[in-house]
Short mmCIF file of C-alpha atoms in Angstrom, two decimals:
data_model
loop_
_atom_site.label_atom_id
_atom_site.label_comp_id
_atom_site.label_asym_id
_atom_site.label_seq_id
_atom_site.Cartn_x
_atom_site.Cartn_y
_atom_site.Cartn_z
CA UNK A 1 -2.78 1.05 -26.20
CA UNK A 2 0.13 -0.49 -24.68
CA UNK A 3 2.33 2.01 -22.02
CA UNK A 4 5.63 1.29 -22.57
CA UNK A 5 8.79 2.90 -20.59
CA UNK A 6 12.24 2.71 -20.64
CA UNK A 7 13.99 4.62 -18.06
CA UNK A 8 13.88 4.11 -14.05
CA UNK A 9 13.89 7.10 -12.01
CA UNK A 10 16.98 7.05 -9.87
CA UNK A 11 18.51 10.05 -8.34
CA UNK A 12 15.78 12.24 -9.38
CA UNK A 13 15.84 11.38 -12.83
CA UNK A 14 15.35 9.35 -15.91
CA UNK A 15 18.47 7.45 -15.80
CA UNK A 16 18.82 3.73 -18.83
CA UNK A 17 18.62 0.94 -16.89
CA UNK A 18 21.40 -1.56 -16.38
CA UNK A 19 20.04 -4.15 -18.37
CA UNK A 20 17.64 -4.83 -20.72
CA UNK A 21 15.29 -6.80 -18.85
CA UNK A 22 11.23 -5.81 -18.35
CA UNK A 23 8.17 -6.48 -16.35
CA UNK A 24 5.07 -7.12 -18.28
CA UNK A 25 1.85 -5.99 -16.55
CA UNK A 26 -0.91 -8.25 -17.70
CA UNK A 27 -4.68 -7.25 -17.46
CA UNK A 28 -6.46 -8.75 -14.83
CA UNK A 29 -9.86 -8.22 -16.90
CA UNK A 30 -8.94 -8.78 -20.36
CA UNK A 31 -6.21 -11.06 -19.82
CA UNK A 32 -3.80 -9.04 -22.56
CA UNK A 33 -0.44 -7.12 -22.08
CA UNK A 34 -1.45 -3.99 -21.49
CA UNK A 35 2.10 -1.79 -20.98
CA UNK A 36 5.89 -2.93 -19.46
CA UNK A 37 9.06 -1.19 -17.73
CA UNK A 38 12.43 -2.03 -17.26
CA UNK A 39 13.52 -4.59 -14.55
CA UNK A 40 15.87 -3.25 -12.30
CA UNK A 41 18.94 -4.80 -11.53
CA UNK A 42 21.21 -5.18 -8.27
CA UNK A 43 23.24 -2.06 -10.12
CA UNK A 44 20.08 -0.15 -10.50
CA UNK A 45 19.40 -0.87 -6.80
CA UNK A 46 22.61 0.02 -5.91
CA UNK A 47 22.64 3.35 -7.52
CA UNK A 48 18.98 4.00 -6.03
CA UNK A 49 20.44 3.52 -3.13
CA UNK A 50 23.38 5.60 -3.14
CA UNK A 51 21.73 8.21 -4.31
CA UNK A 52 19.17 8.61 -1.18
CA UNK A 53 22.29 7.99 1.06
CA UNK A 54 24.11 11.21 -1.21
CA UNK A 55 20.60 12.59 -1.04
CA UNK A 56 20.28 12.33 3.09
CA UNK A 57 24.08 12.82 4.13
CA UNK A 58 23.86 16.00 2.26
CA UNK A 59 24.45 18.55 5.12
CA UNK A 60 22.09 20.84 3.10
CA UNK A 61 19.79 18.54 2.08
CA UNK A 62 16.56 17.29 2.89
CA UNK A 63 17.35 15.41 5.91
CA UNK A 64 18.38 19.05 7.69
CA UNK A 65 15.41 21.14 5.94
CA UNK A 66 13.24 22.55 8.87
CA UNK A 67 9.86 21.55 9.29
CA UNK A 68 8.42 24.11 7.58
CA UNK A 69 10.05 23.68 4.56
CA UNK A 70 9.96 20.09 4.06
CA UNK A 71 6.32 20.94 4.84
CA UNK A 72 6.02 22.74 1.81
CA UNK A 73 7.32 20.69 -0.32
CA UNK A 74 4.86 17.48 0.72
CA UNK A 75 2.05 19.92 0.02
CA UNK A 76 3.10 20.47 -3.55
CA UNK A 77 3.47 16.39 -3.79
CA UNK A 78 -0.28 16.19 -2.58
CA UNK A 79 -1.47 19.13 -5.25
CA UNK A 80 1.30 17.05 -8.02
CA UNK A 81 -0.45 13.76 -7.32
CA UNK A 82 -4.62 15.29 -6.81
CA UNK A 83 -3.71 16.58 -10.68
CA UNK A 84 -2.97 13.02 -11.62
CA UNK A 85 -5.96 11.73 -9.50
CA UNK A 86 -7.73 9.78 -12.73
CA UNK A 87 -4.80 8.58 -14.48
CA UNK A 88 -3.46 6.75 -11.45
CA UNK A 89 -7.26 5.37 -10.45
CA UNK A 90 -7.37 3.82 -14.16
CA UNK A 91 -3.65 2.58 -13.96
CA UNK A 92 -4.07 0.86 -10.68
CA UNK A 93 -7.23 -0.79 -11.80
CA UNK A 94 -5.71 -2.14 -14.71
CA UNK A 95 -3.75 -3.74 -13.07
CA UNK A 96 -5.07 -5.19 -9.94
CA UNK A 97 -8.49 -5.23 -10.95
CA UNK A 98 -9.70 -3.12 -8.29
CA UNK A 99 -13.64 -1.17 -8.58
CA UNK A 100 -12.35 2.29 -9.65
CA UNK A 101 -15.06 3.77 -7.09
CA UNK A 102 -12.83 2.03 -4.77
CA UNK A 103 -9.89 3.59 -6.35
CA UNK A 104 -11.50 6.61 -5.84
CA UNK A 105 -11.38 6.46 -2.16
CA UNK A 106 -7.94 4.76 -1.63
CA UNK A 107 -5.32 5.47 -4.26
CA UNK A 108 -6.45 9.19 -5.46
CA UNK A 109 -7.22 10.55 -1.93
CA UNK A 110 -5.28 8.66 0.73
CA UNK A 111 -2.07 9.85 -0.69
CA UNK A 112 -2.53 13.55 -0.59
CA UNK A 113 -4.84 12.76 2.76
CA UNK A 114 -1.58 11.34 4.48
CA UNK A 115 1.22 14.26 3.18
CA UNK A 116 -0.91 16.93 4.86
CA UNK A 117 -1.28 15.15 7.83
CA UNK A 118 2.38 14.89 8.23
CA UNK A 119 3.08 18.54 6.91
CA UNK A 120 0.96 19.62 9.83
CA UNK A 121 2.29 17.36 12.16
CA UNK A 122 5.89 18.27 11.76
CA UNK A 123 4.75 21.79 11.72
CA UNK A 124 3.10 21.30 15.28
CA UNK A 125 5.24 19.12 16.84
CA UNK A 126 8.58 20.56 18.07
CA UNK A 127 12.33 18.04 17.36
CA UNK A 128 13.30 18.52 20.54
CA UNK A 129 11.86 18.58 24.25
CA UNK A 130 13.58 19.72 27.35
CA UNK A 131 12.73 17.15 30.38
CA UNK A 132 13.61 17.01 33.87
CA UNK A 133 16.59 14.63 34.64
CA UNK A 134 16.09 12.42 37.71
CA UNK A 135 20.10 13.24 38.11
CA UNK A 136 19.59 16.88 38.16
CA UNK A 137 19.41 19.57 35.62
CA UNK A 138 17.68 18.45 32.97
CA UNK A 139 17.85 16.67 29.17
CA UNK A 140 17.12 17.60 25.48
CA UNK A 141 15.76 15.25 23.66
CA UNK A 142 15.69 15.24 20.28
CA UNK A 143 14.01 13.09 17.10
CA UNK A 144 16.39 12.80 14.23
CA UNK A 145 15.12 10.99 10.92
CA UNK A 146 16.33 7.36 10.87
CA UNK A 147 18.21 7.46 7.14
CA UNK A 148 17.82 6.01 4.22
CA UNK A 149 14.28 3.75 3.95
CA UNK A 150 13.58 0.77 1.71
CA UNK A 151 9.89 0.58 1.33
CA UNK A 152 8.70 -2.32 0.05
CA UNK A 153 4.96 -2.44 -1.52
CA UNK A 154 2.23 -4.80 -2.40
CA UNK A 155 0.05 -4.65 -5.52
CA UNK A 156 -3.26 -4.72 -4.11
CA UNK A 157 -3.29 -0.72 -2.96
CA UNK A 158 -0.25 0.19 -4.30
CA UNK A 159 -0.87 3.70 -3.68
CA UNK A 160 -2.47 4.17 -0.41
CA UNK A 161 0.07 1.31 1.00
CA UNK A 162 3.25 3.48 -0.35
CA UNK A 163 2.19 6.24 0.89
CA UNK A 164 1.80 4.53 4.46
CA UNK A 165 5.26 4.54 4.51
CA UNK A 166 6.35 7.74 1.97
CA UNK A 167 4.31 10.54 3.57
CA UNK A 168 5.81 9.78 7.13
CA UNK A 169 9.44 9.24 6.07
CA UNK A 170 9.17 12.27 3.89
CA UNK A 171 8.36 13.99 6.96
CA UNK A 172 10.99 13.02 8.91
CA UNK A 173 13.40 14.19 6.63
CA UNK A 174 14.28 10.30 5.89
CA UNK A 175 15.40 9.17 2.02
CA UNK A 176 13.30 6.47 -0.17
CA UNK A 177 14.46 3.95 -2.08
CA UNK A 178 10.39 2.06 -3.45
CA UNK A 179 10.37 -1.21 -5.05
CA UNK A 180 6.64 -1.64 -5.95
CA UNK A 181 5.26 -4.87 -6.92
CA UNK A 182 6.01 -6.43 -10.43
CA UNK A 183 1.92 -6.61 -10.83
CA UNK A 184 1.54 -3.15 -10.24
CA UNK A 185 4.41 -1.10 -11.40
CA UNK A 186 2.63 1.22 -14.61
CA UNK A 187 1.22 3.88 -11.31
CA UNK A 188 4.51 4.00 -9.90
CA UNK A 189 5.88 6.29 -12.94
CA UNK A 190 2.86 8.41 -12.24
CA UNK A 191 3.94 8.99 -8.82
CA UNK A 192 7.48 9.39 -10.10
CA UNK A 193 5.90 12.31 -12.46
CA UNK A 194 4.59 13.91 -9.60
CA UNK A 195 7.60 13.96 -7.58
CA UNK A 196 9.62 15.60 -10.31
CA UNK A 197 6.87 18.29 -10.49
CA UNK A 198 6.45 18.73 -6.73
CA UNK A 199 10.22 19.81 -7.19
CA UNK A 200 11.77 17.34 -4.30
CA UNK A 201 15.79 17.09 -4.57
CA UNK A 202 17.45 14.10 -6.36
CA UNK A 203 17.56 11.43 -4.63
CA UNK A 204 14.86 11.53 -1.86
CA UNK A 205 12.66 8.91 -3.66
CA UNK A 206 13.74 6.68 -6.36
CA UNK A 207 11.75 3.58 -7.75
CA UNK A 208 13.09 0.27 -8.64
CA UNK A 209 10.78 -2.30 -9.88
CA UNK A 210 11.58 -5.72 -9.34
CA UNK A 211 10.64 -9.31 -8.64
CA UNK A 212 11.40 -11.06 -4.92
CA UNK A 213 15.08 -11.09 -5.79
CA UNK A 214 15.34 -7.71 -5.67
CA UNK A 215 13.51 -6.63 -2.66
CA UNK A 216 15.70 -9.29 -0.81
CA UNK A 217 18.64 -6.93 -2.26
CA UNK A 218 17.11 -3.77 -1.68
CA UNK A 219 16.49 -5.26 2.21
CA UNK A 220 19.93 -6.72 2.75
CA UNK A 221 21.56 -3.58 1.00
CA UNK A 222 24.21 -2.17 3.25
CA UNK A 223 23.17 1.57 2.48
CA UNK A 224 19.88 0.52 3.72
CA UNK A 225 18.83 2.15 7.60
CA UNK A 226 15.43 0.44 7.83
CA UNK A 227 12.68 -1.21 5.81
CA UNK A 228 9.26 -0.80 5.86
CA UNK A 229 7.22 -3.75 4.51
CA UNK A 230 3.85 -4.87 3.77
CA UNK A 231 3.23 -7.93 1.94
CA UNK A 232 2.97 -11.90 2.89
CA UNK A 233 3.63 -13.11 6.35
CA UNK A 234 5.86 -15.93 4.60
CA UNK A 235 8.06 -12.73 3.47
CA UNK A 236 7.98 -10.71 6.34
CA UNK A 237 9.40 -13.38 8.45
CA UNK A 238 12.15 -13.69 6.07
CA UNK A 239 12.75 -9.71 5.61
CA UNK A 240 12.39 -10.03 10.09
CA UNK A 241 15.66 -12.75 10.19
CA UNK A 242 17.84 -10.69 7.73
CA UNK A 243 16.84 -7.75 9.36
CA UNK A 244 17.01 -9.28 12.86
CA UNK A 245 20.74 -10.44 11.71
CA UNK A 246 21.74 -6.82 10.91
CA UNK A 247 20.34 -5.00 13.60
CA UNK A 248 18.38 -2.73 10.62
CA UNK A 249 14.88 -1.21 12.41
CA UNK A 250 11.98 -2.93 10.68
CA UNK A 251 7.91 -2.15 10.14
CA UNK A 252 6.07 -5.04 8.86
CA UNK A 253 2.75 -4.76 8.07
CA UNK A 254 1.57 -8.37 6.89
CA UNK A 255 -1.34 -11.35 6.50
CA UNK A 256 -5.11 -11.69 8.35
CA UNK A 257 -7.73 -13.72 8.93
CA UNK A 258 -10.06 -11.20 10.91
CA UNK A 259 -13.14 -11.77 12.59
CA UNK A 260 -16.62 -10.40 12.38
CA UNK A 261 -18.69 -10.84 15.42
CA UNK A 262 -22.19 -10.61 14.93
CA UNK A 263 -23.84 -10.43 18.61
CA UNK A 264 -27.35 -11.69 18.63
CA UNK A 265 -28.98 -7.76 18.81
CA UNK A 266 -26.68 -6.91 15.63
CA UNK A 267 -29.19 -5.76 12.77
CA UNK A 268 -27.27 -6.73 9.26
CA UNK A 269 -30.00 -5.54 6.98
CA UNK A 270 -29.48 -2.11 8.29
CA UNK A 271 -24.63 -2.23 7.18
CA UNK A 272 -25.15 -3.82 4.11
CA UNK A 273 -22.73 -1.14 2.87
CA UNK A 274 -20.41 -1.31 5.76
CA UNK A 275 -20.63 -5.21 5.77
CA UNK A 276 -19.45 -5.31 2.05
CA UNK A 277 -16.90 -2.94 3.14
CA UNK A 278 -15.54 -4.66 6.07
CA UNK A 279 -15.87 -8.04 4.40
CA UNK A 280 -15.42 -8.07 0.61
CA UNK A 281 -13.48 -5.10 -0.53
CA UNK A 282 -11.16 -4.87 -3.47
CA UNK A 283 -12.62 -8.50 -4.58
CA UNK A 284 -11.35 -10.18 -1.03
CA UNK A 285 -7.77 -8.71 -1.99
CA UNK A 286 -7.69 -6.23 1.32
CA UNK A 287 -5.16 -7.67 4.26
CA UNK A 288 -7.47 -6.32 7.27
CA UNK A 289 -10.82 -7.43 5.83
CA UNK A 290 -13.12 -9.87 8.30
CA UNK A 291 -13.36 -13.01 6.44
CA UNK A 292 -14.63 -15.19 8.79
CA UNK A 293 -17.78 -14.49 9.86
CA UNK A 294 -19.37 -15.46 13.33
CA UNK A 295 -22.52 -16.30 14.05
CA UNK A 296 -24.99 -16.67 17.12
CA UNK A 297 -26.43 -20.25 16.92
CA UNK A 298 -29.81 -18.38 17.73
CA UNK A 299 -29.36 -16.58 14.59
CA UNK A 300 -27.15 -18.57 12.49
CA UNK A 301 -29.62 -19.52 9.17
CA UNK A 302 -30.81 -15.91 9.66
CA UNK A 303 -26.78 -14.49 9.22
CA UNK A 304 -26.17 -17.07 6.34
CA UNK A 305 -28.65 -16.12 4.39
CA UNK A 306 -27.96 -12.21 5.03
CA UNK A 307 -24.53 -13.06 3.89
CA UNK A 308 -25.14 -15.25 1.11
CA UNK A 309 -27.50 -12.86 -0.18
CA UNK A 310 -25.14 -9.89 0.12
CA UNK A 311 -22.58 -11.91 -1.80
CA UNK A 312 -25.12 -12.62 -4.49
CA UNK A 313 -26.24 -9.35 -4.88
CA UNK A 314 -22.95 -7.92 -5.88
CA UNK A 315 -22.11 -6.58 -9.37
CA UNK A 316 -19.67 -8.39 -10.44
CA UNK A 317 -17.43 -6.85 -14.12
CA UNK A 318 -15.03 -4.45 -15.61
CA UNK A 319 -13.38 -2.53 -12.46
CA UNK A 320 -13.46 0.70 -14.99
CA UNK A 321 -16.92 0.64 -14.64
CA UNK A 322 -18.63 2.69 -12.01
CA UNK A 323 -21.21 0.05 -11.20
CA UNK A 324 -18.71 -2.51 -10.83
CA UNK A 325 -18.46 -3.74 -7.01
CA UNK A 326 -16.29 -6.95 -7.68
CA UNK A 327 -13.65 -7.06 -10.20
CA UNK A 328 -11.45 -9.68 -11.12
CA UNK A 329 -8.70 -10.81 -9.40
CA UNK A 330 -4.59 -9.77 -9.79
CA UNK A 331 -4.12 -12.95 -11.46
CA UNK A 332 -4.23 -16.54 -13.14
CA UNK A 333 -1.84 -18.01 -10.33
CA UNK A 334 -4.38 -15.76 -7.73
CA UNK A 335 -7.56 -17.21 -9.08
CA UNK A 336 -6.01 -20.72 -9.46
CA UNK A 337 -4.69 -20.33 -5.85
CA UNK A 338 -9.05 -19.09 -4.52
CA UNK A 339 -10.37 -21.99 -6.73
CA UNK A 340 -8.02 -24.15 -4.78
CA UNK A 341 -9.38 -23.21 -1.78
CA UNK A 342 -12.32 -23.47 -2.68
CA UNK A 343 -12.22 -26.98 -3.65
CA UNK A 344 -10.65 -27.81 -0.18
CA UNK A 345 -13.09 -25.91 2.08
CA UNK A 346 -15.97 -28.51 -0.32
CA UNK A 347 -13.41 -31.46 0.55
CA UNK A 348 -13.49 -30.59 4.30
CA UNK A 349 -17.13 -30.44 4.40
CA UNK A 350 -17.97 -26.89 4.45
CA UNK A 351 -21.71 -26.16 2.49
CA UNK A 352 -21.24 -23.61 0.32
CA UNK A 353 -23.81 -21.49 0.24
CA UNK A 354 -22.91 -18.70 -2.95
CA UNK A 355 -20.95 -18.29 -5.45
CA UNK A 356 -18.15 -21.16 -5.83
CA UNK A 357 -17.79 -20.48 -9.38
CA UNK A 358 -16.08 -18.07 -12.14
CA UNK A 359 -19.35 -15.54 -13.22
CA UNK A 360 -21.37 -16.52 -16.09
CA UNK A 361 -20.80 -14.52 -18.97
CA UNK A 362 -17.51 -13.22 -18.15
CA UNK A 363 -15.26 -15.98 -20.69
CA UNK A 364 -11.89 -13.19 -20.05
CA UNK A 365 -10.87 -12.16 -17.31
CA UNK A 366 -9.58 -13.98 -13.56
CA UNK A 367 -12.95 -13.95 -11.71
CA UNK A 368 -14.09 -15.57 -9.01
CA UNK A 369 -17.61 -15.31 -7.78
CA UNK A 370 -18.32 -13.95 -4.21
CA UNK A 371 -18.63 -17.10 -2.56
CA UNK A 372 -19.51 -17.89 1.35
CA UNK A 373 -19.61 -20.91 3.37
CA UNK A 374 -21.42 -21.98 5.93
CA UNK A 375 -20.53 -25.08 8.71
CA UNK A 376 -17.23 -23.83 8.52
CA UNK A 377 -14.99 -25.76 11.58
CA UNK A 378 -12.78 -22.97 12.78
CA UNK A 379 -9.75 -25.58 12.69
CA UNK A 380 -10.19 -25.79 8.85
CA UNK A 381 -8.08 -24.74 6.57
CA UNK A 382 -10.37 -22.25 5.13
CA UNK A 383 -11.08 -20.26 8.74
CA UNK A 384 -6.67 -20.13 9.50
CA UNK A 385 -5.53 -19.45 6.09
CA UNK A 386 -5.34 -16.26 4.36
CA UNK A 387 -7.22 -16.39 0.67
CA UNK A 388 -6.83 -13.04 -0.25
CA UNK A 389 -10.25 -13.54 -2.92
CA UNK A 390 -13.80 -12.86 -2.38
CA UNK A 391 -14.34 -15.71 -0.30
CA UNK A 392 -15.99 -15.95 3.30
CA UNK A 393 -16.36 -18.25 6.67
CA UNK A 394 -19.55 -17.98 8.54
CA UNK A 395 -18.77 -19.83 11.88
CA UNK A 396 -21.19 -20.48 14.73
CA UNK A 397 -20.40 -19.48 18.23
CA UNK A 398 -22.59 -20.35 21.52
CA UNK A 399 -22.21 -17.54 23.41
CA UNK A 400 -20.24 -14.13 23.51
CA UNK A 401 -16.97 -15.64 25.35
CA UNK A 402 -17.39 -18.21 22.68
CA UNK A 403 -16.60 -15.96 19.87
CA UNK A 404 -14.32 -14.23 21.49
CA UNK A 405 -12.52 -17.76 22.10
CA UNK A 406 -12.94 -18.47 18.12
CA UNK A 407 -12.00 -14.42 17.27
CA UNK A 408 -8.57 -15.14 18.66
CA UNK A 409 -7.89 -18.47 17.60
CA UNK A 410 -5.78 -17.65 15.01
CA UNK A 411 -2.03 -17.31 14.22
CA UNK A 412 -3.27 -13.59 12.78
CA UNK A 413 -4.02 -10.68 14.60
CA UNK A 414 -4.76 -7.54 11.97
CA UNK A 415 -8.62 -6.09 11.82
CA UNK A 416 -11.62 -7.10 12.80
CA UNK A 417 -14.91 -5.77 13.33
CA UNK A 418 -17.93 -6.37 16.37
CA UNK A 419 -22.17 -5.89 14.65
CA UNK A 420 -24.25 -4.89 17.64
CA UNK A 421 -27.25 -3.01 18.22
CA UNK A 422 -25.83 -1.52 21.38
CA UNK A 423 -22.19 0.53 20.44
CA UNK A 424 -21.05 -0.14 24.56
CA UNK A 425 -21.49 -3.43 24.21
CA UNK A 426 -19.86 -3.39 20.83
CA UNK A 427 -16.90 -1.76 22.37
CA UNK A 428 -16.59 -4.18 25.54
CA UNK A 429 -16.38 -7.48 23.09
CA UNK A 430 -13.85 -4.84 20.72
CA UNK A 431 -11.89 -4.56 23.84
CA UNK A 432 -11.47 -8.69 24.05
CA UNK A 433 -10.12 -8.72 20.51
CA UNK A 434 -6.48 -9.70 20.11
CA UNK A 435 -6.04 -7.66 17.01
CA UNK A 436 -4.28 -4.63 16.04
CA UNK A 437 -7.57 -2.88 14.67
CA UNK A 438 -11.07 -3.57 15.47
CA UNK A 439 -14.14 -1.72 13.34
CA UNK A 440 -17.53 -1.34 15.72
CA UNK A 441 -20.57 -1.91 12.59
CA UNK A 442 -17.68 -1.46 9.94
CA UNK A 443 -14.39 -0.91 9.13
CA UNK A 444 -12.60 1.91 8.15
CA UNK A 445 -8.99 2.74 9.12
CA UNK A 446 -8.22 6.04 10.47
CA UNK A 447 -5.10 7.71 8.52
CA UNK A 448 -4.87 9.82 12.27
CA UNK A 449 -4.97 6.28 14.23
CA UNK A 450 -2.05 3.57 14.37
CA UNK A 451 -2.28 0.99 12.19
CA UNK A 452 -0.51 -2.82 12.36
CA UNK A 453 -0.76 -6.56 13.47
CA UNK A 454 -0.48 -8.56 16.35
CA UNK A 455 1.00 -12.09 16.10
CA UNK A 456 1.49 -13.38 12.58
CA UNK A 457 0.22 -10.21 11.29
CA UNK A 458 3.34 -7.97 11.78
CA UNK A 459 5.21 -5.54 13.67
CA UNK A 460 4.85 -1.69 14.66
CA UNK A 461 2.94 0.49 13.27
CA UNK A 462 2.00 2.88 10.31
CA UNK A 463 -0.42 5.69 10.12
CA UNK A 464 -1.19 8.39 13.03
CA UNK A 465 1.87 9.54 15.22
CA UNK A 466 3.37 6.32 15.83
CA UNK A 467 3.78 6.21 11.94
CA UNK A 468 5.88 9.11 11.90
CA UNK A 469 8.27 8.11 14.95
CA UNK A 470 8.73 5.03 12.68
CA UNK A 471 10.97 6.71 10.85
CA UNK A 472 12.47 9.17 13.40
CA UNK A 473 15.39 7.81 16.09
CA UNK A 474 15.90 9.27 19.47
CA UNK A 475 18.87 11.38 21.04
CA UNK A 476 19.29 12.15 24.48
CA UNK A 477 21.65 15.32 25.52
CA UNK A 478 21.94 15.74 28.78
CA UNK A 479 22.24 18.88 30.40
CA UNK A 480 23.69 20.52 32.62
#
């Protein structure tokens, strides 16, 4: 059944869009149109946009609710959005192709997970602190919300990735204009739903789908006090000059090419799980994931074949289905862009060692086999560039400062993870890491923890406290 709509939600309503453009959303698995929504236009943007500014200048309105009750109000989001849990699982894996018991984890409970955390935080932190002035007497100093946010989301966790940026600008009392991506914009009217039952005022959040051209508006928009971003690192440099140009306060959360460093004590057989986790999830289509994989030349055959036989292992089918690990891919130009890479990293002289391959069996669909290759130069193309598919390095090192040599040689800096036996040792080689993030026998980001990129791979940081004073600015009044 197609899911057709008609209206964008601007102002805190169903308003007709300015023209009569749409977005089609295309199966990943079946290949087949399966819904569509309006495109919105620099108009549309423009009234989303001056509608959060009418919505935060409002000297009653949300921007100068106390904590309490803007607390309130993100806990009826959360409740709005757990009652919607399913629907928005099944509408995000339709789209991106994404394991629903994946889903599960990320775009039904990180939401609701992240609005709490900042309802309790604003309810336990205080806006203002008195400090002693080095002049005498002493100053206030107080965190104001930063304005009006254009947040700016990938399709492959929608959800989890908006909320990254919602929850904590909520919080602050800030104003959001979201442009999700055109791949993945059928969830977003779910989340729109929610809103309008949580009861928030008009104009706090407003959605505008669009292509590139219209985040570039929504990011150059002069009603615009800061964007959040995660996507390419090809964008984000652009979105970093224009806002660089206007002096506009920027988060970018962007590309990776993480390591895993498997010491020589590390015992794979015993993280299977956490290895598929760290390494493969969401079909390769995860930003922080450790796609390069190095390995102890004592050990090296012994890690390929634990990785190649992970990889073959995996169930690989319909993301609706609960036994489904590996899904297909967001699309024809994604899959066309893995295959590519594939064929290089065979050009370059890589052995591949699994996969390679679309699944047999599966004639619909943009699937790509789990594939890993061994012999992999860390120069190559395949070991610097991000795939973004279910495709993996494994790299020999000699010793430990030799993988932490090849760890940071790279232009990214986002996750990572360190396999040992011994969790102090673990930690020490963590420590070396010039990453962002760094997962000791795993990975698994902490919604309580700071979150971001080093290098290529962004700037500030979302999730945990720092996430919040993202979207808060500072004032100093100095007393007397």
């Amino acid at each position: 059944m197609l899911v057709e709509h008609v209206s964008l939600f601007l102002g805190g309503e169903w308003c007709r869009p300015a023209n009569r453009r749409r977005i089609p959303v295309v199966s990943p698995m079946t290949e087949d149109v399966i819904g569509s929504v309006p495109e919105a236009s620099p108009r549309d943007v423009d009234a989303a946009v001056a509608a959060a500014r009418s919505a935060f200048d409002d000297p009653q309105g949300w921007s100068s609710w106390d904590p309490a009750r803007r607390a309130d109000a993100l806990e009826l989001l959360a409740s709005a959005l757990e009652s919607r849990a399913k629907p928005m699982v099944d509408a995000v894996s339709s789209q991106n192709g994404m394991p629903v018991t994946i889903g599960r984890r990320s775009e039904a409970a990180i939401p609701a997970t992240l609005l709490r955390y900042y309802a309790a935080m604003i309810l336990r932190d205080p806006v203002e602190k008195e400090r002693e002035s080095l002049a005498g007497g002493s100053t206030l100093v107080r965190r104001e919300p930063i304005g009006v946010v254009a947040a700016i989301v990938p399709w492959n966790y929608p959800q989890s990735l908006t909320f990254f940026k919602l929850a904590p600008a909520l919080a602050a009392g800030c104003s959001v204009v979201i442009k999700p991506a055109p791949e993945t914009v059928l969830d977003a009217y779910l989340l729109a739903d929610a809103v309008i039952e949580a009861g928030l005022p008009p104009g706090v959040v407003n959605i505008v789908p669009g292509r590139r051209d219209i985040g570039a508006y929504l990011v150059e928009h002069p009603g615009v006090d800061k964007v959040a971003f995660t996507g390419s690192t090809g964008a984000g440099r652009r979105i970093a000059e224009v806002c660089g140009r206007l002096l506009r306060p920027v988060t970018l959360e962007l590309g990776g090419k993480s390591a895993a460093i498997v010491l020589d004590d590390a015992e794979l057989t015993a993280h299977t799980a956490q290895l598929f986790g760290a390494c493969l999830v969401n079909n390769g289509q995860t930003c922080y994931i450790s796609t390069r994989i190095l390995a102890p030349r004592s050990r090296y055959d012994e890690v390929v074949d634990s990785v190649a036989g992970l990889a073959r292992s995996l169930v690989v089918g319909d993301p609706l289905e609960k036994s489904t690990q590996i899904g297909p891919v967001v699309s024809r130009a994604q899959r066309d862009r893995i295959e590519d890479a594939i064929d290089g990293a065979l050009a370059q002289g890589a052995r591949l060692v699994a996969g390679g391959k679309r699944p047999a069996g599966l004639d619909r669909g943009w699937f790509v086999e789990p594939t890993v290759f061994a012999d992999v130069d860390n120069s190559s193309v395949l070991a610097q560039e991000e795939i973004f598919g279910p495709v993996l390095a494994v790299i020999p090192y000699e010793d430990v400062d030799d993988a932490v040599r090849i760890a940071n040689d790279s232009p990214y800096g986002l996750g990572g993870t360190v396999w040992s036996a011994d969790a102090e040792r673990a930690l020490g080689v963590a420590r070396r890491v010039q990453s962002g993030s760094v997962g000791i026998n795993g990975y698994l980001i902490d919604p309580a923890s700071p979150f971001g990129g080093v290098k290529a791979s962004g700037l500030g940081r979302e999730l945990g406290p720092e996430g919040l004073a993202a979207y808060q600015q500072t004032k100093s009044i100095y007393l007397r």
